[in-house]
Amino acid sequence: MALPFYNYYSHLQKDQKDQNQYRSSVWPGLFVSAHERHIKASSPSVVTALSSAVYGGGMIELDRIFNIYVDKHYRCDDPPRDIADLLSEWQEQQDQCAGLLTAVRLEHTAIQEYESDEFGLLCCTTAGVSNAARAGSARTVFDAAGNEMSNGTVSQKIGKVSASTYTPGTINIMLWMNGRMTAGAMVNAIQTAVEAKAAALADFGVADSENALTATGTTTDAIVLAVSQAEVNKPLISYAGTATVMGAAIGRLVYDTIMESLKAAQEWKERNNKQ
């Protein structure tokens, strides 16, 4: 299913429970659900995850991932604190979870799945590219303190975090893998997903917002890879590059869900005469 929550958000069918819940066909008990301000993916047990999420980043154990909508003008010097506050408001445990922020309309959430004899894979993506960027190109950057730098020179905003330090345009990717992987393969899987993201942006014609070169991502992309590690009858996957079944599946699902989310956003803009 490409955009499973489109009707829930677009037609406000919030009284129909089946409109806001996606049940995985490759991971028994894994659900992705739509809520007024967030998408929540939850597994029936705690799993191993590798994440670049603003909340719950690193190698962690989790059973939930949240993709949270914020206005595109959102500015904050402490996004993790904001996410923790929202989890408390929603009566969610603040540990064993990862939180992402996005300014993408949540009806443009794309989900695809793949299953083989070795594993099952679910990919859930929101793609926004208002702050698209090309890695390796000359552009505005920020140091660890949030000071804006251009051409290697720190600006006069010493001690102040620029408004552009965190911009919630963002491509957020959740990958749920029902099977077994080594830690090295998990890193390899992230690498493959990032390659697929760059390919999708190139094919969609997305350019760096500053220099008009082909974008490879946005300035605030995030990804979470969650692995069940529980399927003892499945082989232990040690590689996830593009020449492997695992890598090929990751690449295709990431590529396709990014394209689906971007196309949905483009069509919405055209219908609403948005720039």
GROMACS .gro file of C-alpha atoms in nm:
model
  275
    1MET     CA    1   0.000   0.000   0.000
    2ALA     CA    2   0.152   0.330  -0.107
    3LEU     CA    3  -0.021   0.601   0.100
    4PRO     CA    4  -0.222   0.409   0.363
    5PHE     CA    5  -0.328   0.712   0.566
    6TYR     CA    6  -0.430   0.941   0.283
    7ASN     CA    7  -0.803   0.906   0.346
    8TYR     CA    8  -0.762   0.935   0.722
    9TYR     CA    9  -0.597   1.276   0.695
   10SER     CA   10  -0.746   1.412   0.374
   11HIS     CA   11  -1.108   1.322   0.446
   12LEU     CA   12  -1.085   1.343   0.824
   13GLN     CA   13  -1.226   0.992   0.867
   14LYS     CA   14  -1.102   0.981   1.224
   15ASP     CA   15  -1.406   0.786   1.339
   16GLN     CA   16  -1.306   0.489   1.125
   17LYS     CA   17  -1.037   0.295   1.308
   18ASP     CA   18  -0.936   0.093   1.003
   19GLN     CA   19  -0.844   0.414   0.823
   20ASN     CA   20  -0.565   0.497   1.065
   21GLN     CA   21  -0.393   0.162   1.115
   22TYR     CA   22  -0.162  -0.036   0.888
   23ARG     CA   23  -0.092  -0.396   0.986
   24SER     CA   24   0.235  -0.538   0.859
   25SER     CA   25   0.213  -0.852   0.648
   26VAL     CA   26   0.580  -0.944   0.701
   27TRP     CA   27   0.615  -0.884   1.075
   28PRO     CA   28   0.330  -1.030   1.286
   29GLY     CA   29   0.219  -0.777   1.546
   30LEU     CA   30   0.391  -0.477   1.387
   31PHE     CA   31   0.149  -0.187   1.340
   32VAL     CA   32   0.185   0.160   1.194
   33SER     CA   33  -0.088   0.400   1.303
   34ALA     CA   34  -0.184   0.756   1.214
   35HIS     CA   35  -0.272   1.015   1.476
   36GLU     CA   36  -0.357   1.383   1.463
   37ARG     CA   37   0.003   1.495   1.488
   38HIS     CA   38   0.218   1.185   1.444
   39ILE     CA   39   0.274   0.848   1.285
   40LYS     CA   40   0.352   0.570   1.532
   41ALA     CA   41   0.509   0.236   1.446
   42SER     CA   42   0.510  -0.022   1.724
   43SER     CA   43   0.635  -0.379   1.750
   44PRO     CA   44   0.505  -0.644   1.992
   45SER     CA   45   0.847  -0.674   2.160
   46VAL     CA   46   1.164  -0.476   2.215
   47VAL     CA   47   1.406  -0.497   1.922
   48THR     CA   48   1.756  -0.379   1.831
   49ALA     CA   49   1.778  -0.051   1.642
   50LEU     CA   50   2.038   0.173   1.482
   51SER     CA   51   1.918   0.530   1.453
   52SER     CA   52   2.016   0.885   1.362
   53ALA     CA   53   1.693   1.011   1.518
   54VAL     CA   54   1.698   1.339   1.706
   55TYR     CA   55   1.540   1.150   1.997
   56GLY     CA   56   1.665   0.797   2.068
   57GLY     CA   57   1.962   0.808   1.832
   58GLY     CA   58   2.247   0.555   1.826
   59MET     CA   59   2.238   0.181   1.887
   60ILE     CA   60   1.940   0.128   2.115
   61GLU     CA   61   1.660  -0.110   2.203
   62LEU     CA   62   1.309   0.007   2.121
   63ASP     CA   63   0.955  -0.102   2.051
   64ARG     CA   64   0.816   0.223   1.907
   65ILE     CA   65   0.915   0.486   1.652
   66PHE     CA   66   0.735   0.821   1.626
   67ASN     CA   67   0.737   1.051   1.323
   68ILE     CA   68   0.603   1.379   1.457
   69TYR     CA   69   0.463   1.667   1.255
   70VAL     CA   70   0.582   2.019   1.326
   71ASP     CA   71   0.516   2.340   1.137
   72LYS     CA   72   0.780   2.422   0.876
   73HIS     CA   73   0.857   2.738   1.076
   74TYR     CA   74   0.933   2.533   1.386
   75ARG     CA   75   1.244   2.660   1.563
   76CYS     CA   76   1.388   2.518   1.882
   77ASP     CA   77   1.727   2.480   2.044
   78ASP     CA   78   1.621   2.153   2.208
   79PRO     CA   79   1.412   1.922   1.983
   80PRO     CA   80   1.464   1.618   2.213
   81ARG     CA   81   1.299   1.810   2.497
   82ASP     CA   82   1.002   1.893   2.273
   83ILE     CA   83   0.965   1.528   2.175
   84ALA     CA   84   0.983   1.416   2.537
   85ASP     CA   85   0.711   1.667   2.625
   86LEU     CA   86   0.487   1.534   2.347
   87LEU     CA   87   0.540   1.172   2.451
   88SER     CA   88   0.436   1.269   2.802
   89GLU     CA   89   0.128   1.445   2.665
   90TRP     CA   90   0.036   1.131   2.468
   91GLN     CA   91   0.096   0.913   2.777
   92GLU     CA   92   0.376   0.725   2.604
   93GLN     CA   93   0.683   0.588   2.779
   94GLN     CA   94   0.980   0.809   2.706
   95ASP     CA   95   1.235   0.527   2.693
   96GLN     CA   96   1.281   0.245   2.441
   97CYS     CA   97   1.163   0.457   2.150
   98ALA     CA   98   1.290   0.688   1.877
   99GLY     CA   99   1.139   1.020   1.775
  100LEU     CA  100   1.167   1.200   1.441
  101LEU     CA  101   1.038   1.543   1.339
  102THR     CA  102   0.894   1.634   1.000
  103ALA     CA  103   0.716   1.922   0.831
  104VAL     CA  104   0.577   1.684   0.566
  105ARG     CA  105   0.199   1.645   0.556
  106LEU     CA  106   0.135   1.312   0.726
  107GLU     CA  107  -0.110   1.195   0.460
  108HIS     CA  108   0.194   1.171   0.234
  109THR     CA  109   0.341   0.892   0.447
  110ALA     CA  110   0.439   0.605   0.214
  111ILE     CA  111   0.469   0.241   0.322
  112GLN     CA  112   0.594  -0.061   0.129
  113GLU     CA  113   0.688  -0.415   0.231
  114TYR     CA  114   0.896  -0.702   0.098
  115GLU     CA  115   0.931  -1.062   0.211
  116SER     CA  116   1.178  -1.336   0.123
  117ASP     CA  117   1.278  -1.668   0.276
  118GLU     CA  118   1.548  -1.483   0.470
  119PHE     CA  119   1.362  -1.182   0.615
  120GLY     CA  120   1.065  -0.949   0.601
  121LEU     CA  121   1.108  -0.575   0.549
  122LEU     CA  122   0.877  -0.276   0.602
  123CYS     CA  123   0.973   0.076   0.498
  124CYS     CA  124   0.777   0.383   0.613
  125THR     CA  125   0.884   0.719   0.471
  126THR     CA  126   0.791   1.087   0.470
  127ALA     CA  127   0.982   1.300   0.221
  128GLY     CA  128   1.011   1.677   0.226
  129VAL     CA  129   1.283   1.860   0.034
  130SER     CA  130   1.241   2.231   0.107
  131ASN     CA  131   1.589   2.222   0.263
  132ALA     CA  132   1.745   1.993   0.003
  133ALA     CA  133   2.125   1.980   0.003
  134ARG     CA  134   2.410   1.817  -0.185
  135ALA     CA  135   2.679   1.650   0.024
  136GLY     CA  136   3.029   1.763  -0.073
  137SER     CA  137   2.925   2.096  -0.222
  138ALA     CA  138   3.005   2.444  -0.093
  139ARG     CA  139   2.713   2.578   0.110
  140THR     CA  140   2.619   2.735   0.442
  141VAL     CA  141   2.702   2.514   0.739
  142PHE     CA  142   2.686   2.538   1.118
  143ASP     CA  143   2.932   2.439   1.387
  144ALA     CA  144   2.847   2.238   1.699
  145ALA     CA  145   2.741   2.553   1.885
  146GLY     CA  146   2.502   2.653   1.609
  147ASN     CA  147   2.717   2.935   1.469
  148GLU     CA  148   2.662   2.992   1.100
  149MET     CA  149   2.969   2.949   0.882
  150SER     CA  150   3.019   3.040   0.519
  151ASN     CA  151   3.339   2.985   0.322
  152GLY     CA  152   3.507   2.872   0.642
  153THR     CA  153   3.434   3.192   0.835
  154VAL     CA  154   3.222   3.202   1.147
  155SER     CA  155   2.951   3.466   1.121
  156GLN     CA  156   2.883   3.732   1.380
  157LYS     CA  157   2.604   3.523   1.535
  158ILE     CA  158   2.838   3.396   1.805
  159GLY     CA  159   2.645   3.231   2.086
  160LYS     CA  160   2.320   3.229   1.891
  161VAL     CA  161   2.170   2.935   1.710
  162SER     CA  162   2.074   3.032   1.358
  163ALA     CA  163   1.718   2.972   1.245
  164SER     CA  164   1.855   2.737   0.979
  165THR     CA  165   2.035   2.503   1.218
  166TYR     CA  166   1.730   2.279   1.241
  167THR     CA  167   1.482   2.297   0.954
  168PRO     CA  168   1.213   2.028   0.960
  169GLY     CA  169   1.183   1.968   0.586
  170THR     CA  170   1.345   1.631   0.614
  171ILE     CA  171   1.332   1.281   0.467
  172ASN     CA  172   1.250   1.047   0.754
  173ILE     CA  173   1.286   0.674   0.694
  174MET     CA  174   1.178   0.388   0.922
  175LEU     CA  175   1.304   0.043   0.825
  176TRP     CA  176   1.167  -0.255   1.017
  177MET     CA  177   1.347  -0.582   0.939
  178ASN     CA  178   1.201  -0.908   1.067
  179GLY     CA  179   1.504  -1.135   1.074
  180ARG     CA  180   1.861  -1.144   1.198
  181MET     CA  181   2.149  -0.911   1.112
  182THR     CA  182   2.499  -0.850   1.243
  183ALA     CA  183   2.584  -0.501   1.367
  184GLY     CA  184   2.804  -0.453   1.063
  185ALA     CA  185   2.520  -0.547   0.831
  186MET     CA  186   2.297  -0.294   1.003
  187VAL     CA  187   2.548  -0.020   0.923
  188ASN     CA  188   2.571  -0.155   0.568
  189ALA     CA  189   2.191  -0.139   0.543
  190ILE     CA  190   2.191   0.228   0.643
  191GLN     CA  191   2.454   0.295   0.377
  192THR     CA  192   2.243   0.126   0.111
  193ALA     CA  193   1.933   0.317   0.218
  194VAL     CA  194   2.120   0.648   0.187
  195GLU     CA  195   2.240   0.553  -0.162
  196ALA     CA  196   1.881   0.479  -0.263
  197LYS     CA  197   1.767   0.812  -0.119
  198ALA     CA  198   2.025   0.999  -0.326
  199ALA     CA  199   1.917   0.810  -0.639
  200ALA     CA  200   1.552   0.895  -0.581
  201LEU     CA  201   1.626   1.264  -0.539
  202ALA     CA  202   1.836   1.269  -0.854
  203ASP     CA  203   1.564   1.096  -1.056
  204PHE     CA  204   1.298   1.329  -0.915
  205GLY     CA  205   1.509   1.631  -1.011
  206VAL     CA  206   1.556   1.771  -0.660
  207ALA     CA  207   1.825   2.041  -0.637
  208ASP     CA  208   2.024   2.187  -0.348
  209SER     CA  209   1.830   2.489  -0.225
  210GLU     CA  210   2.145   2.706  -0.224
  211ASN     CA  211   2.354   2.607  -0.525
  212ALA     CA  212   2.106   2.429  -0.758
  213LEU     CA  213   2.325   2.118  -0.782
  214THR     CA  214   2.155   1.777  -0.770
  215ALA     CA  215   2.062   1.711  -0.408
  216THR     CA  216   2.169   1.397  -0.221
  217GLY     CA  217   1.940   1.455   0.078
  218THR     CA  218   1.822   1.736   0.302
  219THR     CA  219   2.006   1.907   0.585
  220THR     CA  220   1.807   1.720   0.852
  221ASP     CA  221   1.738   1.368   0.720
  222ALA     CA  222   1.695   1.087   0.973
  223ILE     CA  223   1.669   0.711   0.958
  224VAL     CA  224   1.589   0.429   1.199
  225LEU     CA  225   1.661   0.063   1.128
  226ALA     CA  226   1.488  -0.176   1.369
  227VAL     CA  227   1.570  -0.549   1.357
  228SER     CA  228   1.374  -0.819   1.539
  229GLN     CA  229   1.675  -1.055   1.578
  230ALA     CA  230   1.414  -1.312   1.680
  231GLU     CA  231   1.366  -1.533   1.376
  232VAL     CA  232   1.597  -1.817   1.477
  233ASN     CA  233   1.503  -2.017   1.168
  234LYS     CA  234   1.625  -1.735   0.945
  235PRO     CA  235   1.991  -1.699   0.838
  236LEU     CA  236   2.211  -1.440   1.007
  237ILE     CA  237   2.262  -1.166   0.749
  238SER     CA  238   2.615  -1.029   0.746
  239TYR     CA  239   2.599  -0.805   0.437
  240ALA     CA  240   2.339  -0.560   0.309
  241GLY     CA  241   2.506  -0.397   0.009
  242THR     CA  242   2.337  -0.346  -0.326
  243ALA     CA  243   2.444  -0.691  -0.455
  244THR     CA  244   2.258  -0.873  -0.175
  245VAL     CA  245   1.890  -0.965  -0.156
  246MET     CA  246   1.865  -0.755   0.159
  247GLY     CA  247   2.036  -0.454   0.001
  248ALA     CA  248   1.829  -0.477  -0.313
  249ALA     CA  249   1.508  -0.484  -0.108
  250ILE     CA  250   1.615  -0.190   0.105
  251GLY     CA  251   1.714   0.008  -0.201
  252ARG     CA  252   1.387  -0.055  -0.383
  253LEU     CA  253   1.161   0.018  -0.084
  254VAL     CA  254   1.348   0.334   0.014
  255TYR     CA  255   1.357   0.457  -0.346
  256ASP     CA  256   0.990   0.384  -0.409
  257THR     CA  257   0.857   0.529  -0.083
  258ILE     CA  258   1.055   0.850  -0.130
  259MET     CA  259   0.924   0.886  -0.484
  260GLU     CA  260   0.566   0.817  -0.369
  261SER     CA  261   0.584   1.072  -0.088
  262LEU     CA  262   0.740   1.337  -0.314
  263LYS     CA  263   0.483   1.280  -0.589
  264ALA     CA  264   0.199   1.310  -0.339
  265ALA     CA  265   0.340   1.640  -0.213
  266GLN     CA  266   0.387   1.768  -0.568
  267GLU     CA  267   0.029   1.683  -0.660
  268TRP     CA  268  -0.100   1.849  -0.342
  269LYS     CA  269   0.091   2.167  -0.427
  270GLU     CA  270  -0.046   2.168  -0.781
  271ARG     CA  271  -0.403   2.122  -0.657
  272ASN     CA  272  -0.363   2.401  -0.405
  273ASN     CA  273  -0.153   2.632  -0.625
  274LYS     CA  274   0.130   2.626  -0.374
  275GLN     CA  275   0.485   2.725  -0.464
   0.00000   0.00000   0.00000
